[in-house]
Coordinates of C-alpha atoms in Angstrom, one line a residue:
Chain A
X27 CA 10.4 284.3 196.0
X28 CA 11.3 281.0 197.6
X29 CA 13.7 278.1 197.2
X30 CA 11.2 275.3 197.7
X31 CA 13.8 272.5 197.3
X32 CA 17.2 271.7 196.0
X33 CA 19.1 268.6 194.9
X34 CA 22.6 267.8 193.6
X35 CA 24.4 265.1 191.7
X36 CA 28.1 264.3 191.8
X37 CA 29.7 261.6 189.7
X38 CA 31.0 258.5 191.4
X39 CA 34.6 258.5 190.2
X40 CA 37.0 260.0 192.8
X41 CA 40.3 261.5 191.8
X42 CA 42.7 261.8 194.8
X43 CA 45.7 264.0 195.1
X44 CA 47.8 261.0 194.5
X45 CA 46.7 261.1 190.9
X46 CA 48.3 264.6 190.5
X47 CA 51.4 263.5 192.5
X48 CA 51.9 260.8 189.9
X49 CA 51.1 263.0 187.0
X50 CA 52.7 266.3 187.9
X51 CA 54.9 265.6 190.9
X52 CA 52.6 267.7 193.2
X53 CA 52.5 266.2 196.7
X54 CA 49.2 265.8 198.6
X55 CA 50.6 268.2 201.2
X56 CA 51.4 270.8 198.6
X57 CA 47.9 270.7 197.1
X58 CA 46.1 270.6 200.5
X59 CA 48.1 273.5 201.9
X60 CA 47.3 275.7 198.9
X61 CA 43.7 274.7 198.1
X62 CA 42.3 272.5 200.9
X63 CA 41.4 270.0 198.2
X64 CA 42.0 266.3 199.0
X65 CA 39.9 264.8 196.2
X66 CA 37.5 265.8 193.4
X67 CA 34.9 263.9 191.3
X68 CA 35.2 263.2 187.6
X69 CA 32.3 262.5 185.3
X70 CA 32.3 259.1 183.6
X71 CA 33.0 258.5 179.9
X72 CA 29.3 258.5 179.1
X73 CA 28.5 261.6 181.2
X74 CA 28.6 265.2 180.2
X75 CA 27.3 268.6 181.4
X76 CA 23.7 267.8 180.3
X77 CA 23.5 264.2 181.7
X78 CA 24.7 265.5 185.1
X79 CA 22.2 268.3 185.0
X80 CA 19.4 265.7 184.3
X81 CA 20.6 263.5 187.2
X82 CA 20.2 266.5 189.5
X83 CA 16.8 267.2 188.1
X84 CA 15.8 263.5 188.6
X85 CA 16.9 263.7 192.2
X86 CA 14.8 266.9 192.7
X87 CA 11.9 265.2 191.0
X88 CA 12.0 262.4 193.6
X89 CA 12.2 264.5 196.6
X90 CA 9.7 267.3 195.9
X91 CA 6.0 267.1 196.0
X92 CA 5.4 269.1 192.9
X93 CA 5.1 268.0 189.2
X94 CA 8.2 269.5 187.6
X95 CA 6.5 269.2 184.3
X96 CA 4.6 272.3 185.3
X97 CA 7.5 274.7 185.7
X98 CA 7.1 277.7 183.4
X99 CA 10.8 278.7 183.3
X100 CA 14.0 276.7 183.1
X101 CA 17.3 278.6 183.5
X102 CA 20.4 276.4 182.9
X103 CA 23.9 277.5 183.7
X104 CA 27.4 276.3 182.9
X105 CA 30.7 277.5 181.5
X106 CA 31.6 274.0 180.4
X107 CA 29.0 273.2 177.8
X108 CA 28.4 269.9 176.1
X109 CA 26.3 271.5 173.5
X110 CA 25.8 275.3 173.2
X111 CA 22.7 275.0 171.0
X112 CA 20.9 272.0 172.6
X113 CA 21.8 273.3 176.0
X114 CA 21.3 271.6 179.4
X115 CA 18.2 273.8 179.9
X116 CA 16.7 272.4 176.6
X117 CA 17.6 268.8 177.7
X118 CA 15.8 269.5 180.9
X119 CA 12.7 270.8 179.2
X120 CA 12.7 267.8 177.0
X121 CA 13.2 265.4 179.8
X122 CA 10.4 266.9 181.9
X123 CA 8.1 267.5 178.9
X124 CA 7.6 271.0 180.4
X125 CA 5.8 272.2 177.3
X126 CA 4.9 275.6 178.7
X127 CA 8.4 276.8 179.9
X128 CA 10.6 279.6 178.7
X129 CA 14.1 278.1 178.4
X130 CA 17.4 279.9 178.6
X131 CA 21.0 278.9 179.3
X132 CA 23.5 281.3 180.8
X133 CA 27.0 281.7 181.8
X134 CA 28.7 284.2 184.0
X135 CA 31.3 281.6 185.0
X136 CA 31.3 280.6 188.7
X137 CA 28.8 283.4 189.5
X138 CA 26.1 281.9 187.3
X139 CA 24.1 280.5 190.2
X140 CA 23.2 284.0 191.3
X141 CA 22.8 285.3 187.8
X142 CA 20.3 282.5 187.2
X143 CA 18.4 283.2 190.4
X144 CA 18.3 286.9 189.5
X145 CA 16.9 286.1 186.0
X146 CA 14.2 284.0 187.7
X147 CA 13.5 286.9 190.1
X148 CA 12.9 289.1 187.0
X149 CA 10.5 286.7 185.4
X150 CA 8.6 286.5 188.6
X151 CA 8.5 290.3 188.9
X152 CA 7.0 290.5 185.4
X153 CA 4.4 287.9 186.3
X154 CA 5.8 285.6 183.6
X155 CA 6.8 282.8 186.0
X156 CA 5.4 281.2 189.2
X157 CA 7.5 278.0 189.3
X158 CA 11.0 278.0 187.9
X159 CA 13.7 275.4 187.7
X160 CA 17.4 276.5 188.0
X161 CA 19.8 273.8 186.8
X162 CA 23.6 274.2 187.3
X163 CA 26.1 271.8 185.9
X164 CA 29.9 271.8 185.3
X165 CA 32.0 269.3 183.5
X166 CA 35.3 270.9 184.3
X167 CA 37.3 267.8 183.6
X168 CA 36.2 267.9 179.9
X169 CA 37.9 271.3 179.5
X170 CA 40.7 271.4 182.1
X171 CA 44.3 270.5 181.4
X172 CA 45.2 268.0 184.1
X173 CA 48.9 268.6 183.3
X174 CA 48.6 272.2 184.3
X175 CA 50.7 272.5 187.5
X176 CA 49.0 275.7 188.5
X177 CA 45.4 274.7 188.2
X178 CA 44.9 271.2 186.8
X179 CA 44.2 269.7 190.2
X180 CA 41.5 272.3 191.2
X181 CA 38.6 271.1 189.1
X182 CA 35.7 268.7 189.8
X183 CA 32.4 267.9 188.2
X184 CA 28.9 268.2 189.6
X185 CA 25.4 269.5 189.2
X186 CA 22.5 271.0 191.2
X187 CA 18.9 271.7 190.6
X188 CA 16.5 274.1 192.5
X189 CA 12.8 274.6 192.4
X190 CA 12.1 278.3 192.9
X191 CA 8.5 279.5 193.5
X192 CA 6.8 282.8 193.5
X193 CA 4.3 281.8 196.2
X194 CA 5.3 280.6 199.6
X195 CA 5.5 276.8 199.8
X196 CA 3.5 275.1 202.6
X197 CA 6.7 273.1 203.4
X198 CA 9.7 274.8 205.1
X199 CA 11.6 276.7 202.5
X200 CA 14.3 279.4 202.0
X201 CA 12.9 282.9 201.4
X202 CA 15.0 284.9 198.9
X203 CA 15.3 288.3 200.6
X204 CA 17.7 289.8 198.1
X205 CA 19.9 288.9 195.1
X206 CA 22.7 291.2 194.0
X207 CA 25.1 290.6 191.1
X208 CA 27.7 292.7 189.3
X209 CA 30.2 292.2 186.6
X210 CA 33.8 293.0 187.5
X211 CA 35.5 292.7 184.2
X212 CA 37.2 296.1 184.9
X213 CA 38.8 294.7 188.1
X214 CA 42.4 293.5 188.2
X215 CA 43.1 290.8 185.7
X216 CA 39.4 290.1 185.0
X217 CA 39.9 289.5 181.3
X218 CA 42.7 287.0 181.7
X219 CA 42.5 285.6 185.3
X220 CA 40.5 282.5 184.3
X221 CA 39.7 281.7 180.7
X222 CA 38.0 278.9 178.8
X223 CA 38.3 279.1 175.1
X224 CA 36.8 276.0 173.7
X225 CA 38.8 276.1 170.5
X226 CA 42.0 277.2 172.1
X227 CA 42.9 274.9 174.9
X228 CA 40.2 274.9 177.5
X229 CA 40.4 276.2 181.1
X230 CA 43.5 278.3 181.9
X231 CA 44.2 280.2 185.1
X232 CA 47.4 282.1 184.5
X233 CA 46.8 284.7 187.2
X234 CA 45.6 282.6 190.1
X235 CA 46.8 285.1 192.7
X236 CA 44.7 287.9 191.2
X237 CA 41.7 285.7 191.2
X238 CA 42.4 284.6 194.8
X239 CA 42.8 288.2 196.1
X240 CA 39.7 289.5 194.4
X241 CA 37.6 286.5 195.3
X242 CA 38.5 287.0 199.0
X243 CA 37.8 290.8 198.8
X244 CA 34.6 290.8 196.7
X245 CA 32.9 287.9 198.5
X246 CA 33.6 289.4 201.9
X247 CA 32.3 292.9 200.9
X248 CA 29.3 291.5 199.0
X249 CA 28.3 289.5 202.1
X250 CA 28.8 292.5 204.4
X251 CA 26.8 294.8 202.1
X252 CA 23.8 292.5 201.7
X253 CA 23.6 291.8 205.4
X254 CA 23.7 295.5 206.2
X255 CA 21.2 296.5 203.5
X256 CA 18.7 294.1 205.0
X257 CA 19.3 295.5 208.5
X258 CA 21.0 292.5 210.0
X259 CA 24.5 292.2 211.5
X260 CA 27.1 289.6 210.7
X261 CA 26.3 288.1 214.1
X262 CA 22.9 287.3 212.8
X263 CA 24.4 285.2 210.0
X264 CA 23.8 281.4 210.5
X265 CA 25.7 280.2 207.4
X266 CA 27.9 281.6 204.7
X267 CA 27.9 279.6 201.4
X268 CA 30.7 281.0 199.3
X269 CA 31.6 279.9 195.8
X270 CA 33.7 276.7 196.3
X271 CA 36.9 277.6 194.6
X272 CA 39.5 277.0 197.2
X273 CA 39.2 276.3 200.9
X274 CA 41.8 279.0 201.7
X275 CA 39.5 281.6 200.0
X276 CA 36.5 280.4 202.1
X277 CA 38.6 280.5 205.3
X278 CA 39.9 284.0 204.4
X279 CA 36.4 285.3 203.8
X280 CA 35.1 283.9 207.0
X281 CA 38.0 285.3 209.0
X282 CA 37.6 288.7 207.3
X283 CA 33.9 288.7 208.4
X284 CA 34.8 287.3 211.9
X285 CA 32.6 284.3 211.4
X286 CA 33.4 281.1 213.3
X287 CA 34.8 278.6 210.7
X288 CA 31.9 276.1 211.1
X289 CA 29.5 278.7 209.8
X290 CA 31.2 278.6 206.4
X291 CA 29.8 275.7 204.3
X292 CA 32.5 274.0 202.3
X293 CA 32.7 271.0 200.0
X294 CA 35.7 272.0 197.9
X295 CA 37.8 269.7 200.1
X296 CA 36.2 266.6 198.6
X297 CA 34.6 267.9 195.4
X298 CA 37.1 270.4 194.1
X299 CA 36.0 273.5 192.3
X300 CA 32.6 272.5 190.7
X301 CA 32.1 275.9 189.2
X302 CA 28.7 277.5 189.3
X303 CA 27.2 274.3 190.9
X304 CA 29.5 274.3 194.0
X305 CA 27.6 276.7 196.3
X306 CA 24.3 275.2 195.3
X307 CA 25.6 271.7 196.1
X308 CA 26.6 273.1 199.5
X309 CA 23.1 274.3 200.1
X310 CA 21.7 270.9 199.0
X311 CA 24.1 269.0 201.3
X312 CA 23.0 271.1 204.3
X313 CA 19.3 271.6 203.5
X314 CA 18.0 269.6 206.4
X315 CA 20.3 271.3 208.9
X316 CA 18.9 274.7 208.4
X317 CA 16.7 275.8 211.2
X318 CA 13.8 278.2 211.3
X319 CA 14.9 281.8 211.2
X320 CA 18.4 280.9 210.0
X321 CA 20.0 283.6 207.9
X322 CA 22.1 282.3 205.1
X323 CA 24.2 284.3 202.6
X324 CA 25.4 282.8 199.4
X325 CA 28.2 284.7 197.8
X326 CA 30.0 284.1 194.6
X327 CA 33.0 285.2 192.6
X328 CA 33.7 284.0 189.1
X329 CA 36.0 284.4 186.2
X330 CA 35.4 287.3 183.9
X331 CA 35.2 288.6 186.7
X332 CA 31.7 288.6 188.2
X333 CA 30.5 288.5 191.8
X334 CA 27.3 288.7 193.9
X335 CA 25.5 287.8 197.0
X336 CA 22.0 286.3 197.9
X337 CA 20.4 286.5 201.3
X338 CA 18.1 283.6 202.3
X339 CA 16.0 283.1 205.5
X340 CA 14.6 279.8 206.5
X341 CA 10.9 280.2 207.2
Chain B
X148 CA 10.7 299.6 177.7
X149 CA 12.3 301.0 174.6
X150 CA 14.9 300.2 172.0
X151 CA 16.7 303.6 171.9
X152 CA 19.2 302.7 169.3
X153 CA 20.8 299.7 167.6
X154 CA 24.0 299.0 165.6
X155 CA 25.6 296.1 163.8
X156 CA 29.0 294.9 162.6
X157 CA 29.7 292.5 159.8
X158 CA 33.2 291.4 158.9
X159 CA 34.6 292.5 155.6
X160 CA 35.5 289.1 154.1
X161 CA 32.9 287.9 151.6
X162 CA 32.4 284.2 150.9
X163 CA 30.5 283.6 147.7
X164 CA 28.7 280.5 146.6
X165 CA 31.6 279.9 144.2
X166 CA 33.7 279.0 147.2
X167 CA 31.3 276.1 148.0
X168 CA 31.1 275.1 144.4
X169 CA 34.8 274.7 144.3
X170 CA 34.9 273.0 147.8
X171 CA 31.9 270.7 147.7
X172 CA 30.6 270.7 144.1
X173 CA 27.4 272.6 145.1
X174 CA 26.4 275.0 142.4
X175 CA 25.3 278.6 143.0
X176 CA 21.9 277.8 141.6
X177 CA 21.5 274.8 144.0
X178 CA 22.4 276.9 147.0
X179 CA 20.3 279.9 146.0
X180 CA 17.3 277.7 145.2
X181 CA 17.4 276.0 148.6
X182 CA 18.4 278.9 150.9
X183 CA 18.3 282.2 149.0
X184 CA 21.9 282.7 150.1
X185 CA 24.3 284.2 147.6
X186 CA 27.1 285.1 149.9
X187 CA 28.0 285.4 153.6
X188 CA 30.6 287.2 155.7
X189 CA 33.6 285.5 157.5
X190 CA 35.4 286.9 160.4
X191 CA 39.2 287.6 159.9
X192 CA 41.9 285.6 161.5
X193 CA 42.3 288.1 164.3
X194 CA 38.5 288.4 164.9
X195 CA 36.3 286.3 167.2
X196 CA 32.9 286.5 168.8
X197 CA 34.0 289.0 171.3
X198 CA 35.9 291.4 169.0
X199 CA 32.9 291.5 166.7
X200 CA 30.6 292.2 169.7
X201 CA 32.9 295.1 170.6
X202 CA 32.8 296.5 167.0
X203 CA 29.0 296.6 167.3
X204 CA 29.3 298.3 170.7
X205 CA 31.7 300.9 169.3
X206 CA 29.4 301.6 166.4
X207 CA 26.5 302.1 168.9
X208 CA 28.7 304.3 171.0
X209 CA 29.3 306.6 168.0
X210 CA 25.7 306.9 167.0
X211 CA 23.9 307.3 170.3
X212 CA 23.8 310.4 172.5
X213 CA 24.2 308.5 175.8
X214 CA 27.4 307.5 177.6
X215 CA 27.3 303.7 177.4
X216 CA 29.6 303.6 180.4
X217 CA 26.4 304.3 182.4
X218 CA 24.5 301.1 181.4
X219 CA 23.6 299.1 184.5
X220 CA 23.1 295.8 182.7
X221 CA 24.9 294.0 179.9
X222 CA 23.3 290.9 178.4
X223 CA 25.5 289.2 175.9
X224 CA 24.4 286.3 173.7
X225 CA 26.0 283.8 171.4
X226 CA 26.1 280.0 170.8
X227 CA 29.6 280.3 169.2
X228 CA 31.7 281.5 172.1
X229 CA 35.3 282.5 172.0
X230 CA 35.5 282.3 175.7
X231 CA 32.8 280.9 178.0
X232 CA 34.3 282.4 181.1
X233 CA 35.5 285.8 179.9
X234 CA 32.3 286.2 177.8
X235 CA 31.6 288.9 175.2
X236 CA 29.4 290.5 177.9
X237 CA 32.4 290.8 180.2
X238 CA 34.6 292.1 177.4
X239 CA 31.9 294.7 176.7
X240 CA 31.8 295.7 180.4
X241 CA 35.6 296.0 180.4
X242 CA 35.7 298.0 177.2
X243 CA 33.0 300.5 178.4
X244 CA 34.4 300.6 182.0
X245 CA 30.7 300.2 183.0
X246 CA 31.6 299.6 186.6
X247 CA 28.0 299.5 187.9
X248 CA 26.6 296.9 185.5
X249 CA 25.3 293.4 186.1
X250 CA 26.7 291.2 183.4
X251 CA 25.4 287.9 182.0
X252 CA 25.9 285.9 178.9
X253 CA 23.2 283.7 177.5
X254 CA 22.4 281.2 174.8
X255 CA 19.2 279.9 173.6
X256 CA 20.7 279.5 170.1
X257 CA 19.2 281.6 167.4
X258 CA 16.4 282.6 169.7
X259 CA 18.8 284.4 172.1
X260 CA 18.0 287.9 170.9
X261 CA 14.5 287.6 172.4
X262 CA 15.7 285.8 175.5
X263 CA 18.2 288.6 176.1
X264 CA 15.5 291.2 175.6
X265 CA 13.2 289.3 178.0
X266 CA 15.9 289.2 180.6
X267 CA 16.3 292.9 180.3
X268 CA 12.6 293.3 180.6
X269 CA 12.8 291.4 183.9
X270 CA 15.6 293.6 185.3
X271 CA 13.6 296.7 184.4
X272 CA 10.4 295.2 186.0
X273 CA 12.4 294.7 189.3
X274 CA 13.7 298.2 189.2
X275 CA 17.3 296.9 188.9
X276 CA 18.0 298.4 185.4
X277 CA 17.2 301.6 183.6
X278 CA 19.7 301.4 180.8
X279 CA 20.7 298.1 179.4
X280 CA 23.0 296.9 176.6
X281 CA 22.1 293.8 174.6
X282 CA 25.1 292.5 172.6
X283 CA 24.6 289.6 170.1
X284 CA 27.5 288.0 168.2
X285 CA 28.1 284.8 166.3
X286 CA 31.3 283.5 164.9
X287 CA 29.7 280.6 163.1
X288 CA 32.7 280.1 160.8
X289 CA 34.8 279.2 163.8
X290 CA 32.5 276.2 164.6
X291 CA 31.0 275.2 161.3
X292 CA 32.2 272.4 159.0
X293 CA 32.5 274.0 155.6
X294 CA 32.8 270.6 154.0
X295 CA 29.3 269.7 155.3
X296 CA 27.2 269.4 152.1
X297 CA 24.0 269.8 154.0
X298 CA 24.7 272.9 156.1
X299 CA 28.3 274.1 155.6
X300 CA 27.3 276.9 153.2
X301 CA 24.6 278.4 155.5
X302 CA 26.6 280.2 158.1
X303 CA 27.9 283.7 158.3
X304 CA 29.4 285.9 161.1
X305 CA 28.1 289.1 162.5
X306 CA 27.1 291.1 165.6
X307 CA 24.6 293.7 166.8
X308 CA 24.2 295.9 169.9
X309 CA 21.1 297.5 171.3
X310 CA 20.6 300.2 173.9
X311 CA 17.4 299.4 175.8
X312 CA 15.9 301.9 178.2
X313 CA 13.2 301.9 180.8
X314 CA 12.2 305.5 180.3
X315 CA 11.0 306.8 176.9
X316 CA 13.9 308.4 175.0
X317 CA 13.4 311.9 173.7
X318 CA 14.5 310.7 170.2
X319 CA 12.3 308.4 168.1
X320 CA 12.6 304.9 169.4
X321 CA 10.9 301.5 169.3
X322 CA 8.5 300.8 172.1
X323 CA 8.6 297.1 173.2
X324 CA 5.0 296.2 173.6
X325 CA 5.5 292.5 174.4
X326 CA 8.1 289.8 174.4
X327 CA 7.2 286.2 174.4
X328 CA 9.6 283.3 174.4
X329 CA 9.3 279.5 174.8
X330 CA 11.5 276.5 174.8
X331 CA 10.4 273.8 172.3
X332 CA 12.9 271.0 173.1
X333 CA 9.9 268.6 173.2
X334 CA 9.0 269.4 169.6
X335 CA 10.1 267.2 166.7
X336 CA 13.8 266.7 166.5
X337 CA 14.5 269.5 169.0
X338 CA 17.3 267.7 170.7
X339 CA 19.2 266.8 167.5
X340 CA 18.0 269.1 164.7
X341 CA 20.9 271.5 165.2
X342 CA 23.8 270.9 167.6
X343 CA 27.1 272.5 168.5
X344 CA 29.3 270.4 170.7
X345 CA 32.5 272.3 171.1
X346 CA 34.5 269.2 171.9
X347 CA 32.8 267.0 169.3
X348 CA 32.9 268.6 165.9
X349 CA 31.1 271.9 166.0
X350 CA 27.9 272.9 164.3
X351 CA 25.9 270.0 162.8
X352 CA 22.4 270.1 161.3
X353 CA 21.5 266.5 160.5
X354 CA 17.7 267.1 160.5
X355 CA 17.4 270.3 158.4
X356 CA 13.9 269.4 157.2
X357 CA 12.6 269.2 160.7
X358 CA 14.2 272.5 161.6
X359 CA 12.8 274.1 158.4
X360 CA 9.2 272.9 159.0
X361 CA 9.1 273.9 162.7
X362 CA 10.8 277.2 162.0
X363 CA 8.1 278.0 159.4
X364 CA 5.3 276.9 161.7
X365 CA 6.4 278.4 165.0
X366 CA 7.5 281.8 163.6
X367 CA 4.1 282.2 161.8
X368 CA 2.0 281.2 164.8
X369 CA 4.1 283.3 167.3
X370 CA 3.6 286.3 165.0
X371 CA -0.1 285.8 164.7
X372 CA -0.5 285.2 168.4
X373 CA 1.4 288.3 169.5
X374 CA -0.4 290.5 167.0
X375 CA -3.8 289.2 168.2
X376 CA -2.9 289.4 171.9
X377 CA -2.2 293.1 171.4
X378 CA -5.4 293.8 169.6
X379 CA -3.9 294.3 166.2
X380 CA -4.5 292.5 162.9
X381 CA -1.9 291.2 160.5
X382 CA -2.9 294.0 158.2
X383 CA -1.5 296.4 160.8
X384 CA 1.9 294.9 160.6
X385 CA 4.4 297.2 158.9
X386 CA 7.4 294.8 159.1
X387 CA 8.2 291.3 160.0
X388 CA 11.8 290.5 161.1
X389 CA 12.2 286.8 161.3
X390 CA 15.3 284.9 162.4
X391 CA 17.6 285.0 159.3
X392 CA 18.1 281.2 158.8
X393 CA 17.0 280.7 155.2
X394 CA 15.2 283.0 152.8
X395 CA 12.8 280.2 151.9
X396 CA 11.7 280.1 155.6
X397 CA 11.2 283.9 155.6
X398 CA 9.1 283.7 152.4
X399 CA 7.1 280.8 153.7
X400 CA 6.3 282.6 157.0
X401 CA 5.3 285.8 155.1
X402 CA 3.1 283.8 152.7
X403 CA 1.5 281.9 155.6
X404 CA 0.6 285.2 157.2
X405 CA -0.5 286.7 153.9
X406 CA 2.1 289.5 154.2
X407 CA 3.4 291.2 151.0
X408 CA 7.0 290.0 150.6
X409 CA 8.5 293.4 150.9
X410 CA 7.3 293.6 154.5
X411 CA 9.6 290.7 155.5
X412 CA 13.0 292.1 156.3
X413 CA 15.8 289.8 155.1
X414 CA 19.6 289.9 155.0
X415 CA 20.3 286.2 154.8
X416 CA 20.8 286.5 151.1
X417 CA 24.1 288.4 151.6
X418 CA 25.0 287.6 155.2
X419 CA 24.0 283.9 155.6
X420 CA 22.6 282.7 158.9
X421 CA 24.2 285.0 161.5
X422 CA 22.6 283.2 164.4
X423 CA 21.1 285.2 167.2
X424 CA 22.5 288.4 165.6
X425 CA 20.6 288.1 162.3
X426 CA 17.2 289.6 163.1
X427 CA 18.9 292.4 165.1
X428 CA 21.2 293.2 162.2
X429 CA 18.0 293.4 160.1
X430 CA 16.5 296.0 162.5
X431 CA 19.7 297.9 162.5
X432 CA 19.9 298.0 158.7
X433 CA 16.3 299.3 158.4
X434 CA 16.3 301.5 161.5
X435 CA 15.9 304.8 159.6
X436 CA 13.2 303.4 157.4
X437 CA 10.7 302.8 160.2
X438 CA 8.0 305.5 160.3
X439 CA 5.9 306.7 163.2
X440 CA 3.3 304.2 164.3
X441 CA 4.9 301.4 162.4
X442 CA 4.2 298.0 164.0
X443 CA 7.1 295.6 163.8
X444 CA 7.2 291.9 164.9
X445 CA 10.5 290.2 165.5
X446 CA 10.1 286.4 165.5
X447 CA 12.7 283.8 166.1
X448 CA 13.3 280.1 166.0
X449 CA 16.4 278.4 167.2
X450 CA 18.1 275.1 167.7
X451 CA 17.2 273.3 170.9
X452 CA 14.4 274.2 169.9
X453 CA 13.3 277.6 171.1
X454 CA 11.1 280.3 169.6
X455 CA 9.5 283.6 170.4
X456 CA 8.1 286.9 169.2
X457 CA 8.5 290.6 170.1
X458 CA 6.1 293.4 169.1
X459 CA 7.6 296.8 168.6
X460 CA 5.9 300.1 167.8
X461 CA 7.8 303.1 166.4
X462 CA 6.8 306.1 168.5

């Protein structure tokens, strides 16, 4: 299957580190040293997970030469829901009037981008989908505790939308060579490393070090494994797009894999951790830089825990 | 693929109609006439969506001659999450120590049972899963407003777990002949009929009549369609298992299809609306009554809206 096109939306309001300096006494230097994050975006008062998802869909609609109304599958993803019944996937179906689409909403936390892609892969394998929309959106600032000294400054809001097709598009696209996902709830502090209990306080990350260490380890090994299974070497890799949790994690994974730093796509410095949307936003931002034959690995690690990797080739 | 076995869990605390008579001035007769519901179950103070899911998994573990640790896919479903990051699917993976499983959590509201089954079908079509666990759980009483005169008395809590296999089990099982799901966000008051905004008041159902009418219509037509596509007639149908929203809806669908009332499996009278778990609990309750060659249609309709049907044959 193929990623025919991708878009993203980020809200306009910027929250700089100065905000957290004033609020929590954390200095810009302290935050940058530990996370690489200088600023993040925050959804406006009238925005939510679903409105941001729709903005990404509208952006995709403008840029792609395909009537999105004809998609036959919509997979939405978020761990920061506005509505768990009328999900962002349903809002998307309604907006597009995509009357012939199966619609499902998922969460496997920050890994959901790849879980969503793998679900699409399954529908295409069954012959139940030819053109699918994946819509990822996180409204972290609705659920985070900005007074939390450990993690309050990490989170940003944003969304992304992808058109995925079974048939090869006539325009340049990314071929999906393999998707691999796994749960890792049995690993380390999987059950408590990052939590979001909507009725009990929102996002908490009491075991950041465990998350950090496992994210570094699992994203590196998942990348190495998918490259080797597809008979490439790490030297063949043009870009690595890791989950955008922390720039130190991204740098650690790149160093572990002996990739030159500029191959690791990163937006966490100016967007913060945008959850399951972060890596997809990264692909969207760099879409026009990818050259023919480029090999790109997306790798993710999320709370719960979950992880995975996807190998893409520009063709 | 095959449903090899199924289990369910319902919490012990009963809430009779007298509770809502005292609270909201609704009489038992009024509630029964409109919904068929006499009582529902409520999770205890120490219970939540994930603990109920695990109770269903533990019940399945006891009754099935297969080490659930070996499942390679866990699909959890709920619209009433305890934790949207450490989901009930992750809790299940951790409990089973199912170290080789892909793990994802979904919601398409009360339709999620069939969305989960269809996702499993996709993984099996790709050759990525041979033994999958579907875990459905709803903690409606955590999110409902019991003072809501329109809908406060509808909701109950419960969970179900299914072992789904690619290869035919040696024990009697249900063959999954077809699964069909569709979003219906474009239909009627799809975007506002039933909502659950975790940060804005929980479950609301301001347009119950629209939900009622569309549930009756879509569950009847989805049943008729799946029967005909598989070259059966409605006379061949042994059991209908509709989403357990309201006994009047179940009776309406059965009448529309000219099915004798006893063919329509119903537990809403004593469990209330247990969301995506309700129809699966119904299958679990009647598992040992199904006879060889029985044809069973599960049909669902959920907020958002979404709907679908699944045809099963006992073999």
